[in-house]
Coordinates of C-alpha atoms in Angstrom, one line a residue:
X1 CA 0.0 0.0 0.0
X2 CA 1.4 3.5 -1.2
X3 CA 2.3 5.8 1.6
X4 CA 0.5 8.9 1.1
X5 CA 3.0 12.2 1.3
X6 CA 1.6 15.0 3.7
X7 CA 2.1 18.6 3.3
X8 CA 4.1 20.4 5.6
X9 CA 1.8 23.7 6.5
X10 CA 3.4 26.5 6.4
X11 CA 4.6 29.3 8.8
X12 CA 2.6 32.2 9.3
X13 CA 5.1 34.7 9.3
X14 CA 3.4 38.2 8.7
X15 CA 3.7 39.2 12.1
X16 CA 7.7 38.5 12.7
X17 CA 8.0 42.3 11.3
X18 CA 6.0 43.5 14.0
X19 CA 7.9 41.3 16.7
X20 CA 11.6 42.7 15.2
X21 CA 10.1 46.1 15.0
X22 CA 9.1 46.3 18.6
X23 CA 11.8 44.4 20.2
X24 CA 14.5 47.2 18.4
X25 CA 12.2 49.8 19.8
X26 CA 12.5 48.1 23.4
X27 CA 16.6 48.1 23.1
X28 CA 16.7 51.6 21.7
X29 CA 14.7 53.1 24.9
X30 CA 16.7 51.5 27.1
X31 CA 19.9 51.1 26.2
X32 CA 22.3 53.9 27.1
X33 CA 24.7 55.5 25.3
X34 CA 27.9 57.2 25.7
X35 CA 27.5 60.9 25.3
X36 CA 30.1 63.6 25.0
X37 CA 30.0 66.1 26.0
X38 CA 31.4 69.5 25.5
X39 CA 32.7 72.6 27.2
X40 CA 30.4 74.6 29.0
X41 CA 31.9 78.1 27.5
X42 CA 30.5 80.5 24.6
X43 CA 32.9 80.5 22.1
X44 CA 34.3 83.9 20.9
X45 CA 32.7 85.7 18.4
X46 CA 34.2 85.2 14.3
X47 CA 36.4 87.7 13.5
X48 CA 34.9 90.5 11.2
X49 CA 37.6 89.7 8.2
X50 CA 40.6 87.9 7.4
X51 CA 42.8 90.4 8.3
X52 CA 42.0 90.1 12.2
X53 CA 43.5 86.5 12.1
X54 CA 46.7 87.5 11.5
X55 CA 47.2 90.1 14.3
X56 CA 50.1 90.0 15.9
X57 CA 50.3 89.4 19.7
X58 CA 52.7 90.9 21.8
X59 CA 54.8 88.7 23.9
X60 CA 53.6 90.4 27.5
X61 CA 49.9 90.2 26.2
X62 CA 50.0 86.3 25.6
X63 CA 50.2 83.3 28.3
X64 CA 50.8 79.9 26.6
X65 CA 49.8 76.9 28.4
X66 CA 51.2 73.4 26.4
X67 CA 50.2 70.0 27.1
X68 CA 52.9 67.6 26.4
X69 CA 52.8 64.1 25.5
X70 CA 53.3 63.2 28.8
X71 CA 50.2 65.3 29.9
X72 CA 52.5 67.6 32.1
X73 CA 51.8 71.1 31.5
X74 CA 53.6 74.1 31.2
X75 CA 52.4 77.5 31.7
X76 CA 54.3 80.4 30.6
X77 CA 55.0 84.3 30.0
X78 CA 57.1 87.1 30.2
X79 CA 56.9 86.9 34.0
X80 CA 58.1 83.1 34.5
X81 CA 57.4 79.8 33.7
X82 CA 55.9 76.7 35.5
X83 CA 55.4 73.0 35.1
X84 CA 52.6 70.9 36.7
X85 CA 52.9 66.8 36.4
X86 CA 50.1 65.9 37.1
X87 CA 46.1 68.1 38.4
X88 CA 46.9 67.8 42.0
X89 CA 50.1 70.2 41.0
X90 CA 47.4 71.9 38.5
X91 CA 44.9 73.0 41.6
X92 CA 47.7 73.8 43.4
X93 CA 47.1 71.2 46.2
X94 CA 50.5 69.3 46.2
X95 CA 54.3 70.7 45.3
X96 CA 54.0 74.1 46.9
X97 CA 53.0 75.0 43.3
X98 CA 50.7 78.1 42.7
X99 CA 47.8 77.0 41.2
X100 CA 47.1 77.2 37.3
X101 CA 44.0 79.3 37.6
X102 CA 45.6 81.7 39.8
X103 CA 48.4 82.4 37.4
X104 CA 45.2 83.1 35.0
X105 CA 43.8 85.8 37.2
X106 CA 47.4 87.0 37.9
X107 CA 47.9 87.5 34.5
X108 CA 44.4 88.8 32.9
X109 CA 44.3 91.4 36.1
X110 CA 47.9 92.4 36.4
X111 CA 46.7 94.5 39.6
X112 CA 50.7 95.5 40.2
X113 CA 51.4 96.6 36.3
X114 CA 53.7 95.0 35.8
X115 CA 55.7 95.2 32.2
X116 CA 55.9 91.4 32.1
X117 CA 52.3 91.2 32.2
X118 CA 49.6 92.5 30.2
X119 CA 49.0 96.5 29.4
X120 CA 46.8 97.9 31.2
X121 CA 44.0 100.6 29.7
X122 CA 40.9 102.2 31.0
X123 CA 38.1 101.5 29.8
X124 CA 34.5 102.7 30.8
X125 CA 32.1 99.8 31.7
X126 CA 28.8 101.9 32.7
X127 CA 27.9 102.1 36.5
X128 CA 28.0 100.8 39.0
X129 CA 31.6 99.5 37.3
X130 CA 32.6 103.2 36.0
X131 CA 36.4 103.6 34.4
X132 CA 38.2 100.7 35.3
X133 CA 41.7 99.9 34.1
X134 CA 42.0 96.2 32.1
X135 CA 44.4 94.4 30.6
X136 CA 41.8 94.5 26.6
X137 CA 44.5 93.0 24.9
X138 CA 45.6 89.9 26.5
X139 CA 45.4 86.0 24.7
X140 CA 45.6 82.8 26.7
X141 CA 47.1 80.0 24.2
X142 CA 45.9 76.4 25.4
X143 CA 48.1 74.0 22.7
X144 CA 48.3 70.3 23.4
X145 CA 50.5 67.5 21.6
X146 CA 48.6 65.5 19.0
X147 CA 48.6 62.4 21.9
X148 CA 48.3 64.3 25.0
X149 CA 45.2 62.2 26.8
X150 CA 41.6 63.6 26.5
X151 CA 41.6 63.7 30.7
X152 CA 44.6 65.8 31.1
X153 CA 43.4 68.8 27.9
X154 CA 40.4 68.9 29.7
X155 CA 41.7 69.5 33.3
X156 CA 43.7 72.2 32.0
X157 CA 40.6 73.3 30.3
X158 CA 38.8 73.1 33.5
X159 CA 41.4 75.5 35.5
X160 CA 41.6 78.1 32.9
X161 CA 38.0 78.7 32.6
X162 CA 37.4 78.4 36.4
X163 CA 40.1 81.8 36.6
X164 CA 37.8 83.2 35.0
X165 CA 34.8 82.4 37.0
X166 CA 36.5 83.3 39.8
X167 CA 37.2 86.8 38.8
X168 CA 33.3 87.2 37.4
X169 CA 32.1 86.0 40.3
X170 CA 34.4 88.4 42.5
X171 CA 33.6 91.5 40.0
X172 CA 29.9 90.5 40.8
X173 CA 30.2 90.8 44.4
X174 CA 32.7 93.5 44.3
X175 CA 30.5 96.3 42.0
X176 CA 27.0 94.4 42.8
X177 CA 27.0 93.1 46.3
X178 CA 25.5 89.6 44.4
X179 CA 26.8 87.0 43.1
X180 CA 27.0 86.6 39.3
X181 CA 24.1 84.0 38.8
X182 CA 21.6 86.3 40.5
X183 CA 22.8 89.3 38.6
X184 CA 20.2 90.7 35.7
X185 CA 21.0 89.8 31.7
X186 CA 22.3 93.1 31.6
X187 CA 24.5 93.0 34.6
X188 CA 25.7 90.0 33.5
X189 CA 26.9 91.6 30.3
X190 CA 28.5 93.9 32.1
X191 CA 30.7 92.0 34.1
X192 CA 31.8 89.4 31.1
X193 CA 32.8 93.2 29.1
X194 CA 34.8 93.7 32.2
X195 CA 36.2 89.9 32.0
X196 CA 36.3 88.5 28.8
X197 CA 37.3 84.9 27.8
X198 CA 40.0 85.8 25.9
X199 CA 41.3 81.6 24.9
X200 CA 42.6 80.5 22.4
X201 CA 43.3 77.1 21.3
X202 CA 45.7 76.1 18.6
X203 CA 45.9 72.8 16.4
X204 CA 47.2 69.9 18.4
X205 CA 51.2 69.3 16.8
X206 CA 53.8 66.8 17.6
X207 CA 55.7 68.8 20.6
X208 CA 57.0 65.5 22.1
X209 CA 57.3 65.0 25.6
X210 CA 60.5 66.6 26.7
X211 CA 61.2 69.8 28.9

């Protein structure tokens, strides 16, 4: 007697879209992912033409701070030069080393006048603030070596914006009697005209890692 085949029946599969669908939706909401993220500073405005680019900087006007291979960093001007190995050195907590951000504020308020140091000039900033003498024209450089480690550029990102913090928060205080994040919009404006973030950050190059 002849076996008799029987039909496999197929698979309903219409609704395996729907499955894949949902179960990528389920993975995407809540799976996290690494995030970035960036500097909390507003970057300076674009300079009006090409021209302004190429101005030169006078020595006493510019602190460079350099990040070497070996993520030690040296900060220097006319008025001396310093090394930090590692941020403990950087906050000035170990070393007996002054700390990075207060070679900043040294440098962008140049309260002695000195002639290693910025030139000072009077500008008027509107009261309460009136004619106050600043230092308009000074640059601080950050440059890094093309392997200097993301942790280290960032630290010495960290002190150099916290210098000038500091000295908003203090010009707050000092022409206000507030500090700076309960000042108005236009106070505000005020005090960052009187304290500008004058940074600038080059290309990372090849220094090496030697002194």
């Amino acid at each position: 007697m002849a076996k008799s085949s029987r039909k496999v029946p197929g698979l309903n599969a219409s609704s395996m879209a729907d499955v894949s669908f949902l179960l990528l939706t389920f993975f995407l909401l809540v799976s996290n992912m690494d995030v970035d993220s960036g500097l909390a500073r507003r970057l300076p405005p674009p300079p009006q033409s090409e021209d302004q680019s190429s101005v030169d900087v006078q020595r006493r006007n510019l602190f460079v701070v350099l990040v070497n291979a070996q993520n030690e960093t040296m900060a220097a001007n006319q008025h001396g030069t310093e090394w930090y190995a590692n941020e403990a050195e950087l906050r000035g907590e170990v070393g007996g080393k002054v700390a990075l951000k207060d070679r900043v504020k040294e440098f962008v308020l140049n309260t002695s006048n000195s002639p290693d140091l910025p030139e000072l000039e009077e500008q008027d900033f509107g009261a309460p603030i009136g004619v106050v003498p600043v230092t308009a024209a000074h640059v601080v450089s950050i440059q890094n070596d093309a392997t200097t480690s993301y942790k280290a550029y960032i630290a010495v990102q960290n002190e150099v914006v916290r210098a000038y913090n500091e000295l908003r928060e203090e010009g707050a205080r000092k022409y206000f009697n507030t500090s700076y994040g309960e000042l108005t919009e236009e106070q505000q404006k005020q005090i960052q005209d009187l304290y500008p973030q004058r940074i600038s950050e080059a290309e990372p190059k090849n220094y090496g890692g030697g002194q």
